[in-house]
mmCIF file of C-alpha atoms in Angstrom:
data_model
loop_
_atom_site.group_PDB
_atom_site.id
_atom_site.type_symbol
_atom_site.label_atom_id
_atom_site.label_comp_id
_atom_site.label_asym_id
_atom_site.label_seq_id
_atom_site.Cartn_x
_atom_site.Cartn_y
_atom_site.Cartn_z
ATOM 1 C CA MET A 3 70.856 -22.308 53.731
ATOM 2 C CA ARG A 4 69.417 -18.601 53.859
ATOM 3 C CA ILE A 5 67.348 -17.311 56.438
ATOM 4 C CA ALA A 6 64.645 -14.878 54.913
ATOM 5 C CA THR A 7 64.234 -11.750 57.701
ATOM 6 C CA ALA A 8 61.069 -11.274 59.194
ATOM 7 C CA LYS A 9 60.500 -8.031 56.674
ATOM 8 C CA GLU A 10 60.662 -10.656 53.834
ATOM 9 C CA THR A 11 58.424 -13.010 56.336
ATOM 10 C CA TYR A 12 55.856 -10.418 56.368
ATOM 11 C CA ILE A 13 56.595 -8.716 52.950
ATOM 12 C CA ALA A 14 55.114 -12.925 51.677
ATOM 13 C CA ASP A 15 52.471 -12.608 54.003
ATOM 14 C CA GLU A 16 51.379 -9.658 53.033
ATOM 15 C CA GLY A 17 50.740 -10.546 49.640
ATOM 16 C CA LEU A 18 49.636 -13.438 50.777
ATOM 17 C CA LEU A 19 46.785 -11.850 52.322
ATOM 18 C CA THR A 20 46.036 -9.476 49.484
ATOM 19 C CA THR A 21 45.531 -12.618 46.932
ATOM 20 C CA ARG A 22 43.444 -14.383 49.436
ATOM 21 C CA THR A 23 41.592 -11.036 49.749
ATOM 22 C CA GLN A 24 41.182 -10.552 46.355
ATOM 23 C CA ARG A 25 39.813 -14.004 45.114
ATOM 24 C CA ALA A 26 37.866 -13.883 48.607
ATOM 25 C CA TRP A 27 35.961 -10.416 46.922
ATOM 26 C CA MET A 28 35.782 -11.940 43.028
ATOM 27 C CA ILE A 29 33.687 -14.954 44.725
ATOM 28 C CA ILE A 30 31.286 -12.213 45.907
ATOM 29 C CA LEU A 31 31.519 -10.195 43.094
ATOM 30 C CA ALA A 32 30.855 -13.444 41.518
ATOM 31 C CA LEU A 33 28.073 -14.283 43.777
ATOM 32 C CA VAL A 34 26.406 -10.935 43.404
ATOM 33 C CA LEU A 35 26.128 -11.185 39.642
ATOM 34 C CA VAL A 36 25.172 -14.434 39.545
ATOM 35 C CA LEU A 37 22.087 -13.117 42.012
ATOM 36 C CA ALA A 38 21.290 -10.182 40.741
ATOM 37 C CA PRO A 39 19.048 -10.864 37.986
ATOM 38 C CA PHE A 40 16.911 -12.673 40.519
ATOM 39 C CA VAL A 41 16.536 -9.693 42.610
ATOM 40 C CA LEU A 42 16.649 -6.323 40.421
ATOM 41 C CA ASN A 43 13.291 -5.006 38.718
ATOM 42 C CA ALA A 44 13.265 -5.109 34.712
ATOM 43 C CA TYR A 45 14.747 -1.468 34.973
ATOM 44 C CA TRP A 46 17.638 -2.006 36.391
ATOM 45 C CA LEU A 47 17.910 -4.883 35.031
ATOM 46 C CA TYR A 48 17.979 -2.698 31.831
ATOM 47 C CA LEU A 49 20.374 -0.539 33.496
ATOM 48 C CA ALA A 50 22.798 -3.510 34.504
ATOM 49 C CA CYS A 51 23.126 -4.935 30.737
ATOM 50 C CA LEU A 52 23.684 -1.874 29.448
ATOM 51 C CA VAL A 53 26.419 -0.873 32.052
ATOM 52 C CA ALA A 54 27.710 -4.020 31.203
ATOM 53 C CA ILE A 55 27.918 -3.548 27.611
ATOM 54 C CA ASN A 56 29.387 0.155 28.383
ATOM 55 C CA VAL A 57 32.249 -1.905 30.624
ATOM 56 C CA ALA A 58 33.313 -3.607 27.529
ATOM 57 C CA SER A 59 34.006 -0.522 25.175
ATOM 58 C CA ALA A 60 35.341 1.491 27.802
ATOM 59 C CA THR A 61 37.944 -1.920 28.500
ATOM 60 C CA GLY A 62 38.785 -1.933 24.766
ATOM 61 C CA LEU A 63 39.280 2.233 25.059
ATOM 62 C CA ASN A 64 41.656 2.082 28.247
ATOM 63 C CA ILE A 65 43.684 -0.685 26.364
ATOM 64 C CA LEU A 66 44.677 1.800 23.333
ATOM 65 C CA THR A 67 44.724 4.963 25.632
ATOM 66 C CA GLY A 68 45.075 3.921 29.276
ATOM 67 C CA TYR A 69 48.081 0.862 28.275
ATOM 68 C CA THR A 70 49.374 2.145 25.498
ATOM 69 C CA GLY A 71 48.915 5.785 24.750
ATOM 70 C CA LEU A 72 47.170 6.341 21.609
ATOM 71 C CA VAL A 73 44.202 8.388 22.102
ATOM 72 C CA SER A 74 41.061 7.849 20.431
ATOM 73 C CA LEU A 75 37.665 9.488 19.858
ATOM 74 C CA GLY A 76 36.504 6.826 17.793
ATOM 75 C CA GLN A 77 35.637 4.193 19.585
ATOM 76 C CA ALA A 78 31.194 4.756 19.335
ATOM 77 C CA THR A 79 32.360 4.444 15.575
ATOM 78 C CA PHE A 80 33.971 1.155 16.479
ATOM 79 C CA MET A 81 30.437 0.023 18.386
ATOM 80 C CA ALA A 82 28.647 0.734 14.882
ATOM 81 C CA VAL A 83 30.462 -1.182 13.305
ATOM 82 C CA GLY A 84 30.025 -3.984 15.248
ATOM 83 C CA ALA A 85 26.419 -3.499 14.921
ATOM 84 C CA TYR A 86 26.072 -3.303 11.992
ATOM 85 C CA ALA A 87 28.027 -6.910 10.965
ATOM 86 C CA VAL A 88 25.792 -8.569 13.285
ATOM 87 C CA ALA A 89 22.282 -6.723 12.232
ATOM 88 C CA PHE A 90 23.714 -8.106 8.587
ATOM 89 C CA LEU A 91 24.812 -11.408 9.615
ATOM 90 C CA ASP A 92 21.812 -12.062 11.662
ATOM 91 C CA GLY A 93 19.365 -10.489 8.932
ATOM 92 C CA HIS A 94 20.596 -11.747 5.474
ATOM 93 C CA LEU A 95 23.130 -14.975 6.862
ATOM 94 C CA GLY A 96 21.344 -16.362 9.848
ATOM 95 C CA THR A 97 24.869 -17.368 11.764
ATOM 96 C CA PRO A 98 24.691 -18.011 15.361
ATOM 97 C CA PHE A 99 24.387 -15.071 17.829
ATOM 98 C CA LEU A 100 27.383 -15.836 19.786
ATOM 99 C CA LEU A 101 29.264 -15.957 16.415
ATOM 100 C CA ASN A 102 27.621 -13.212 15.032
ATOM 101 C CA ILE A 103 29.162 -11.263 18.214
ATOM 102 C CA PHE A 104 32.490 -12.827 17.727
ATOM 103 C CA ALA A 105 32.690 -11.528 14.397
ATOM 104 C CA ALA A 106 31.105 -7.927 14.761
ATOM 105 C CA GLY A 107 34.700 -7.745 16.919
ATOM 106 C CA LEU A 108 36.996 -9.036 14.134
ATOM 107 C CA VAL A 109 35.250 -6.537 11.326
ATOM 108 C CA ALA A 110 35.831 -3.748 13.501
ATOM 109 C CA ALA A 111 38.875 -4.884 14.423
ATOM 110 C CA ALA A 112 40.301 -4.680 10.942
ATOM 111 C CA VAL A 113 38.807 -1.754 10.505
ATOM 112 C CA GLY A 114 40.467 -0.616 13.782
ATOM 113 C CA VAL A 115 43.777 -1.334 12.019
ATOM 114 C CA LEU A 116 43.024 0.451 8.842
ATOM 115 C CA VAL A 117 42.025 3.720 11.209
ATOM 116 C CA GLY A 118 45.277 2.626 13.226
ATOM 117 C CA VAL A 119 48.132 3.183 10.395
ATOM 118 C CA PRO A 120 48.655 6.846 11.114
ATOM 119 C CA SER A 121 49.400 6.267 14.391
ATOM 120 C CA LEU A 122 52.925 5.767 13.497
ATOM 121 C CA ARG A 123 53.890 8.747 12.253
ATOM 122 C CA VAL A 124 51.356 10.923 14.725
ATOM 123 C CA LYS A 125 50.199 10.746 18.078
ATOM 124 C CA GLY A 126 48.507 12.679 20.464
ATOM 125 C CA LEU A 127 45.985 15.538 19.566
ATOM 126 C CA TYR A 128 46.845 14.991 15.641
ATOM 127 C CA LEU A 129 45.845 11.170 16.036
ATOM 128 C CA ALA A 130 42.636 12.327 17.843
ATOM 129 C CA ILE A 131 41.795 14.576 15.019
ATOM 130 C CA ALA A 132 42.742 11.153 12.717
ATOM 131 C CA THR A 133 40.068 9.137 15.062
ATOM 132 C CA ILE A 134 37.772 11.676 14.282
ATOM 133 C CA ALA A 135 38.229 12.178 10.389
ATOM 134 C CA ALA A 136 37.361 8.035 10.604
ATOM 135 C CA SER A 137 34.412 8.543 12.350
ATOM 136 C CA PHE A 138 32.920 11.439 10.038
ATOM 137 C CA ILE A 139 33.713 9.036 7.425
ATOM 138 C CA LEU A 140 32.534 5.545 8.490
ATOM 139 C CA HIS A 141 29.571 8.124 9.501
ATOM 140 C CA PHE A 142 29.185 8.927 5.407
ATOM 141 C CA VAL A 143 29.331 4.878 4.553
ATOM 142 C CA PHE A 144 26.657 3.717 7.236
ATOM 143 C CA THR A 145 23.863 6.591 5.669
ATOM 144 C CA ASN A 146 24.492 5.765 2.329
ATOM 145 C CA TRP A 147 25.391 2.209 2.174
ATOM 146 C CA VAL A 148 21.789 1.888 2.101
ATOM 147 C CA SER A 149 21.835 -2.021 0.584
ATOM 148 C CA VAL A 150 23.455 -3.164 4.210
ATOM 149 C CA THR A 151 22.459 -0.599 6.748
ATOM 150 C CA GLY A 152 19.233 0.833 5.370
ATOM 151 C CA GLY A 153 20.498 4.277 5.528
ATOM 152 C CA MET A 154 19.332 6.577 7.721
ATOM 153 C CA SER A 155 15.999 3.850 8.496
ATOM 154 C CA GLY A 156 18.904 2.004 9.724
ATOM 155 C CA VAL A 157 17.684 -2.216 10.114
ATOM 156 C CA ASN A 158 16.291 -3.800 12.789
ATOM 157 C CA VAL A 159 17.541 -7.090 14.549
ATOM 158 C CA ALA A 160 15.999 -9.991 15.293
ATOM 159 C CA PRO A 161 15.644 -11.178 18.934
ATOM 160 C CA ALA A 162 18.981 -13.378 19.541
ATOM 161 C CA ARG A 163 18.395 -16.648 20.071
ATOM 162 C CA LEU A 164 20.471 -19.379 22.052
ATOM 163 C CA PHE A 165 20.453 -23.070 22.037
ATOM 164 C CA GLY A 166 16.411 -22.358 20.958
ATOM 165 C CA ILE A 167 15.725 -19.574 23.316
ATOM 166 C CA GLU A 168 14.435 -16.546 22.538
ATOM 167 C CA LEU A 169 16.544 -13.695 24.152
ATOM 168 C CA ALA A 170 14.268 -10.896 24.130
ATOM 169 C CA SER A 171 13.684 -9.255 27.827
ATOM 170 C CA PRO A 172 16.856 -7.998 29.776
ATOM 171 C CA PHE A 173 16.431 -10.959 32.191
ATOM 172 C CA ALA A 174 17.118 -13.305 29.709
ATOM 173 C CA LEU A 175 20.264 -11.122 28.033
ATOM 174 C CA TYR A 176 21.372 -10.667 30.945
ATOM 175 C CA PHE A 177 22.964 -14.124 31.157
ATOM 176 C CA VAL A 178 24.881 -13.455 27.685
ATOM 177 C CA VAL A 179 26.155 -9.770 28.065
ATOM 178 C CA VAL A 180 27.407 -10.218 31.937
ATOM 179 C CA PRO A 181 29.456 -13.159 31.536
ATOM 180 C CA ILE A 182 30.623 -12.113 27.689
ATOM 181 C CA THR A 183 31.775 -8.730 29.684
ATOM 182 C CA ALA A 184 33.192 -10.184 32.571
ATOM 183 C CA LEU A 185 35.260 -12.291 30.188
ATOM 184 C CA MET A 186 36.521 -9.516 28.572
ATOM 185 C CA VAL A 187 37.600 -7.635 31.408
ATOM 186 C CA LEU A 188 39.670 -10.925 32.381
ATOM 187 C CA ALA A 189 41.474 -11.159 29.209
ATOM 188 C CA ALA A 190 42.027 -7.891 29.640
ATOM 189 C CA ALA A 191 43.858 -8.187 33.440
ATOM 190 C CA ASN A 192 45.405 -11.364 31.521
ATOM 191 C CA LEU A 193 46.936 -9.441 28.962
ATOM 192 C CA PHE A 194 49.262 -7.373 30.720
ATOM 193 C CA ARG A 195 51.104 -9.814 32.418
ATOM 194 C CA THR A 196 51.959 -10.970 28.949
ATOM 195 C CA ARG A 197 55.184 -9.757 26.724
ATOM 196 C CA ILE A 198 52.741 -7.678 24.433
ATOM 197 C CA GLY A 199 51.063 -6.364 27.360
ATOM 198 C CA ARG A 200 54.134 -5.079 28.678
ATOM 199 C CA ALA A 201 55.166 -3.208 24.927
ATOM 200 C CA PHE A 202 51.822 -1.953 25.262
ATOM 201 C CA ILE A 203 52.849 -0.079 28.318
ATOM 202 C CA ALA A 204 56.461 0.525 26.612
ATOM 203 C CA ILE A 205 55.121 2.253 23.895
ATOM 204 C CA ARG A 206 53.338 4.440 26.355
ATOM 205 C CA ASP A 207 55.978 5.520 28.504
ATOM 206 C CA ARG A 208 58.572 6.312 25.685
ATOM 207 C CA ASP A 209 57.985 5.067 22.284
ATOM 208 C CA ILE A 210 61.477 5.584 21.056
ATOM 209 C CA SER A 211 63.297 4.071 24.012
ATOM 210 C CA ALA A 212 60.326 0.845 23.019
ATOM 211 C CA GLU A 213 62.017 1.065 19.796
ATOM 212 C CA VAL A 214 65.551 0.671 20.660
ATOM 213 C CA LEU A 215 64.278 -1.948 22.806
ATOM 214 C CA GLY A 216 63.164 -3.576 20.260
ATOM 215 C CA ILE A 217 59.673 -3.590 19.817
ATOM 216 C CA PRO A 218 58.497 -2.749 16.559
ATOM 217 C CA LEU A 219 56.247 0.588 16.876
ATOM 218 C CA LEU A 220 53.608 0.282 13.897
ATOM 219 C CA GLN A 221 52.911 -3.774 14.607
ATOM 220 C CA TYR A 222 52.263 -3.291 18.160
ATOM 221 C CA LYS A 223 49.999 -0.052 17.704
ATOM 222 C CA LEU A 224 47.976 -1.617 15.206
ATOM 223 C CA MET A 225 47.535 -4.497 17.493
ATOM 224 C CA SER A 226 46.711 -2.485 20.610
ATOM 225 C CA PHE A 227 43.837 -1.116 17.748
ATOM 226 C CA ALA A 228 42.976 -3.912 16.563
ATOM 227 C CA LEU A 229 42.012 -4.954 20.572
ATOM 228 C CA SER A 230 40.822 -1.926 21.265
ATOM 229 C CA SER A 231 38.312 -1.940 18.169
ATOM 230 C CA PHE A 232 37.294 -5.645 18.832
ATOM 231 C CA TYR A 233 36.341 -5.279 22.014
ATOM 232 C CA ALA A 234 34.269 -1.975 20.752
ATOM 233 C CA GLY A 235 32.993 -4.137 18.017
ATOM 234 C CA VAL A 236 31.813 -7.234 20.872
ATOM 235 C CA ALA A 237 30.167 -4.161 22.341
ATOM 236 C CA GLY A 238 28.340 -3.052 19.546
ATOM 237 C CA GLY A 239 26.973 -6.424 18.321
ATOM 238 C CA MET A 240 25.933 -6.365 21.902
ATOM 239 C CA TRP A 241 24.053 -2.857 22.195
ATOM 240 C CA ALA A 242 22.479 -4.657 18.452
ATOM 241 C CA TYR A 243 20.863 -7.452 20.126
ATOM 242 C CA PHE A 244 20.011 -5.397 23.566
ATOM 243 C CA PHE A 245 18.046 -2.426 21.285
ATOM 244 C CA ARG A 246 17.394 -4.548 18.033
ATOM 245 C CA VAL A 247 17.828 -1.415 15.445
ATOM 246 C CA VAL A 248 20.712 -0.014 14.184
ATOM 247 C CA THR A 249 20.779 3.561 12.673
ATOM 248 C CA PRO A 250 23.700 6.067 11.729
ATOM 249 C CA GLU A 251 22.361 8.224 15.042
ATOM 250 C CA SER A 252 22.636 5.411 17.465
ATOM 251 C CA PHE A 253 26.118 5.859 17.806
ATOM 252 C CA PRO A 254 26.814 10.001 17.717
ATOM 253 C CA PHE A 255 30.269 11.188 18.061
ATOM 254 C CA ALA A 256 29.348 12.251 21.900
ATOM 255 C CA THR A 257 29.307 8.578 22.569
ATOM 256 C CA SER A 258 32.871 8.426 21.920
ATOM 257 C CA ILE A 259 33.452 11.668 24.116
ATOM 258 C CA PHE A 260 31.349 9.697 27.066
ATOM 259 C CA PHE A 261 33.850 6.438 26.670
ATOM 260 C CA LEU A 262 36.978 8.586 27.061
ATOM 261 C CA ALA A 263 35.342 10.333 29.641
ATOM 262 C CA ALA A 264 34.686 7.233 31.432
ATOM 263 C CA VAL A 265 38.122 5.550 31.383
ATOM 264 C CA ILE A 266 39.887 8.913 32.509
ATOM 265 C CA VAL A 267 36.856 9.540 35.651
ATOM 266 C CA GLY A 268 37.535 5.881 36.108
ATOM 267 C CA GLY A 269 41.192 5.776 35.869
ATOM 268 C CA LEU A 270 43.639 5.463 32.692
ATOM 269 C CA GLY A 271 46.357 2.790 32.948
ATOM 270 C CA THR A 272 43.758 -0.072 35.518
ATOM 271 C CA ILE A 273 41.890 -2.418 34.817
ATOM 272 C CA LEU A 274 39.010 -1.511 37.571
ATOM 273 C CA GLY A 275 38.966 2.544 36.203
ATOM 274 C CA PRO A 276 37.364 1.564 32.916
ATOM 275 C CA ILE A 277 34.654 -0.744 34.940
ATOM 276 C CA LEU A 278 34.036 2.378 37.239
ATOM 277 C CA GLY A 279 33.953 4.983 34.811
ATOM 278 C CA ALA A 280 31.532 3.145 32.593
ATOM 279 C CA ALA A 281 29.332 2.208 36.005
ATOM 280 C CA PHE A 282 29.588 6.074 36.639
ATOM 281 C CA MET A 283 29.063 7.421 33.611
ATOM 282 C CA THR A 284 26.000 5.435 32.738
ATOM 283 C CA LEU A 285 24.138 5.269 36.581
ATOM 284 C CA VAL A 286 24.763 8.772 37.612
ATOM 285 C CA PRO A 287 22.145 10.679 35.456
ATOM 286 C CA GLU A 288 19.835 8.009 36.114
ATOM 287 C CA LEU A 289 20.093 8.215 39.413
ATOM 288 C CA LEU A 290 19.776 12.199 39.576
ATOM 289 C CA LYS A 291 16.886 11.678 37.287
ATOM 290 C CA TYR A 292 15.506 9.893 40.650
ATOM 291 C CA VAL A 293 15.981 13.016 42.202
ATOM 292 C CA VAL A 294 14.361 15.351 40.617
ATOM 293 C CA GLU A 295 10.673 12.666 40.226
ATOM 294 C CA TRP A 296 11.436 12.889 44.151
ATOM 295 C CA LEU A 297 11.338 16.761 44.387
ATOM 296 C CA GLY A 298 8.184 15.944 41.696
ATOM 297 C CA PRO A 299 5.302 16.352 44.708
ATOM 298 C CA VAL A 300 7.501 19.584 46.385
ATOM 299 C CA PHE A 301 7.475 21.146 43.187
ATOM 300 C CA PRO A 302 5.244 20.347 40.308
ATOM 301 C CA ASN A 303 7.168 21.363 37.716
ATOM 302 C CA ALA A 304 10.921 20.308 39.267
ATOM 303 C CA GLY A 305 10.955 17.783 35.707
ATOM 304 C CA ALA A 306 10.922 21.116 33.524
ATOM 305 C CA ALA A 307 12.974 22.878 35.441
ATOM 306 C CA LEU A 308 15.820 21.374 36.762
ATOM 307 C CA SER A 309 16.425 18.654 33.957
ATOM 308 C CA PRO A 310 19.201 21.671 33.014
ATOM 309 C CA VAL A 311 20.754 21.025 36.531
ATOM 310 C CA ARG A 312 21.229 17.596 36.106
ATOM 311 C CA THR A 313 23.139 17.728 32.937
ATOM 312 C CA ILE A 314 24.846 20.433 35.094
ATOM 313 C CA VAL A 315 25.832 18.378 37.999
ATOM 314 C CA PHE A 316 26.468 15.265 36.264
ATOM 315 C CA GLY A 317 28.937 17.864 34.014
ATOM 316 C CA ALA A 318 30.138 19.324 37.313
ATOM 317 C CA LEU A 319 31.362 15.802 39.004
ATOM 318 C CA ILE A 320 33.273 15.022 36.333
ATOM 319 C CA ILE A 321 35.447 18.079 36.405
ATOM 320 C CA PHE A 322 35.123 17.223 40.285
ATOM 321 C CA PHE A 323 37.126 14.433 39.425
ATOM 322 C CA LEU A 324 39.444 16.014 36.607
ATOM 323 C CA VAL A 325 40.416 18.553 39.097
ATOM 324 C CA PHE A 326 40.817 16.748 42.481
ATOM 325 C CA GLU A 327 41.827 12.964 41.560
ATOM 326 C CA PRO A 328 42.824 13.112 38.072
ATOM 327 C CA GLN A 329 43.893 9.196 38.863
ATOM 328 C CA GLY A 330 39.848 8.496 38.735
ATOM 329 C CA LEU A 331 37.940 6.689 40.905
ATOM 330 C CA ALA A 332 40.411 3.097 40.466
ATOM 331 C CA GLU A 333 42.562 5.033 42.796
ATOM 332 C CA ILE A 334 39.906 6.224 45.585
ATOM 333 C CA VAL A 335 39.189 2.510 45.302
ATOM 334 C CA ARG A 336 42.612 1.678 46.166
ATOM 335 C CA ARG A 337 42.991 3.931 48.565
ATOM 336 C CA ILE A 338 40.161 2.712 50.854
ATOM 337 C CA ARG A 339 41.747 -0.553 50.549
ATOM 338 C CA ARG A 340 45.079 0.116 51.960
ATOM 339 C CA PHE A 341 43.325 2.674 54.653
ATOM 340 C CA PHE A 342 41.005 0.067 56.147
ATOM 341 C CA HIS A 343 44.011 -2.918 55.793
ATOM 342 C CA LEU A 344 46.274 -0.758 57.260
ATOM 343 C CA TRP A 345 44.283 1.294 59.837
ATOM 344 C CA PRO A 346 44.707 -0.162 62.710
ATOM 345 C CA PHE A 347 48.248 0.160 62.587
ATOM 346 C CA LYS A 348 48.272 3.903 61.111
ATOM 347 C CA THR A 349 50.230 6.000 64.021
#
């Protein structure tokens, strides 16, 4: 019988310790998420729900761009499809809240498959242009299909109801939005342990080699578009119930840029990246707003004078991460974890 070497034993112990540490952090995170609504005020609960919605959409874009290597600038449009689907189902059919959210994801996934058809022939910048063109076409539909979308006036969405309880406040919606987002992130994390996830990564790394290995490119690319759009549709459905009004201007093209920047700043091809990136992109402008307000007593016109500066600082922070840490916030977190894990033994 072969006896394990000291190195093999150390590696096994190290892996066991890492697994236990990850489980401990997951438990701590779950406790924080459960206790947060009882500690935060209404404004921070509003931001927490908004971050959760953005995390769900950014996670979907990360599946497409970070793991499959297909650049999309239409994530906001797929969110709009989900939001309009929820508004239609809730207003015309009166179907249950959770069913509407799931159906919104399916409708967005179907649209995503149609948009993803050109991905077999084009990629990179050309595919990004194709998704932009699809966004303009769908925006035209949202504006002119008045019987369904309400045109430029938009449509109102009634408050969500679950088990007879009206979910109208951020406090009530928090207990639905955050668990749904957590389940979606967990599903994405497990996806890349499966054959489908590994096929996505193979396509990203070298699509020609993946095809030689027997991976049907069109099938898996369309599957990636469908999954990404499903995540965006669910996020759009939650957004519709959160803001309770949907118009063509609710999801401008700048929002798609927002999600792509969130994935890049957070870290492409990582599960933690979209979470950190979406939180960063959502919260940093709000924190900069607080800085401007704190300067109010010292500079009476600080709000008007520093408002452009706040936008410049936000843009500078994004450029800083792209230049000095192209692997994103997830890599910074990984380095911090590695440092504190190894620092007693560093030479």
